[in-house]
Amino acid sequence: EALAGAVSGAVTRVAISPLDVIKIRFQVQREAVSGAKQLGKYRGVGQALACVVKEEGIVGLWRGTVPGLLLTVPYTSVQFFALETFKGATAKYRTRGEGRQGERKLLDRERLLSFVGGACAGVAATAASYPFDLLRTTMAAQGVPRQYPTMLHAVRGIIRERGPFRGMYAGFGATVVEIIPYAALQFGLFDIFTTLYDRVGERSPALLHRFGTMTRAGGDGISDNGADADRKAKSKRRRRKQGNGSELEEARAAVVEWSYLVSKPFLCGLASGFIAKFTTHPLDVVKKRYQVAGLQRSAKYGKGFAVQEVAVLGIFNLLARTFREEGVRGLYKG
């Protein structure tokens, strides 16, 4: 599971890198994106993408990808490993509470342990991969002209200016404050949503079947987790080889393959991930500003953040000042 998570995370990182670069540029921009007399350099997603490509070339959209990949592999691997270790260590405490008619409660001891386990796994993964996270933010945020041409230049420069630990772990405290609720919500809500999904499948199987999902025989929940789509795909290829596959059968098989988009892991993961990210995003903005404090950027990118400035303010004071100066939009930049 750790290997599969690391590989899928790496592929995802490369695919979404352009959006990640734009997100970071917005997060470290103090000036407003709209509705103010003095606007920042970046004002919208499309405008920011075009601006980066014009000034830095298409490669500018993949700034920080190498440290991002180096971040993803240890982060995902340690996260899954830590979560499984936590589950094994707390297995004897995971007694499922039941409500009326033997129905499992939405918040029982096992669910609470899922929240705690997610938080512990998030902290462990963050500690193992944080220097790469800082380097990714630095490389993606600096723009042109670049203060650090390569990742190794950035490592040497950061250590020389701020020291090995204070430099490579700048903003780690803010990251821990962010990752604890984020990981707890992500894993805990996923567990809750899977139960809700099963209940919908048991009580109204036709509702999900209408969108192409497959229900278990016996009514014990929704079984479509991608396996049915795989079987259908193999069956389609076998019919083609035998020369008996009709266009109608192929069309039906294609529909079932797409049913994964309404399957339990996809929908529950999408919902839990969105809520966790939306809830903790203001802390992510603060973390990014800690990470780029002291970074020398061109004046066209606006006013930067001094190392002493963020150090004196602290996490929650910086959060409060961001709200006072930039409003709610400032807390959700990116």
Short mmCIF file of N, CA and C in Angstrom, two decimals, residues 33 166 196 279 287 293 333:
data_model
loop_
_atom_site.label_atom_id
_atom_site.label_comp_id
_atom_site.label_asym_id
_atom_site.label_seq_id
_atom_site.Cartn_x
_atom_site.Cartn_y
_atom_site.Cartn_z
N VAL A 33 -6.21 40.35 -5.05
CA VAL A 33 -6.40 39.85 -6.42
C VAL A 33 -7.54 40.59 -7.12
N ARG A 166 16.83 25.64 11.41
CA ARG A 166 15.92 26.78 11.27
C ARG A 166 15.64 27.10 9.82
N LEU A 196 -21.98 6.11 5.59
CA LEU A 196 -23.17 6.73 5.02
C LEU A 196 -23.46 6.20 3.62
N THR A 279 -11.22 23.49 5.15
CA THR A 279 -11.19 23.87 6.56
C THR A 279 -9.82 24.39 6.98
N LYS A 287 1.54 28.93 6.45
CA LYS A 287 2.72 28.07 6.32
C LYS A 287 3.58 28.50 5.13
N ALA A 293 9.74 33.38 3.78
CA ALA A 293 10.26 34.55 4.50
C ALA A 293 11.75 34.70 4.22
N LYS A 333 -6.54 32.55 -0.43
CA LYS A 333 -5.80 32.73 -1.69
C LYS A 333 -5.25 31.39 -2.16
#
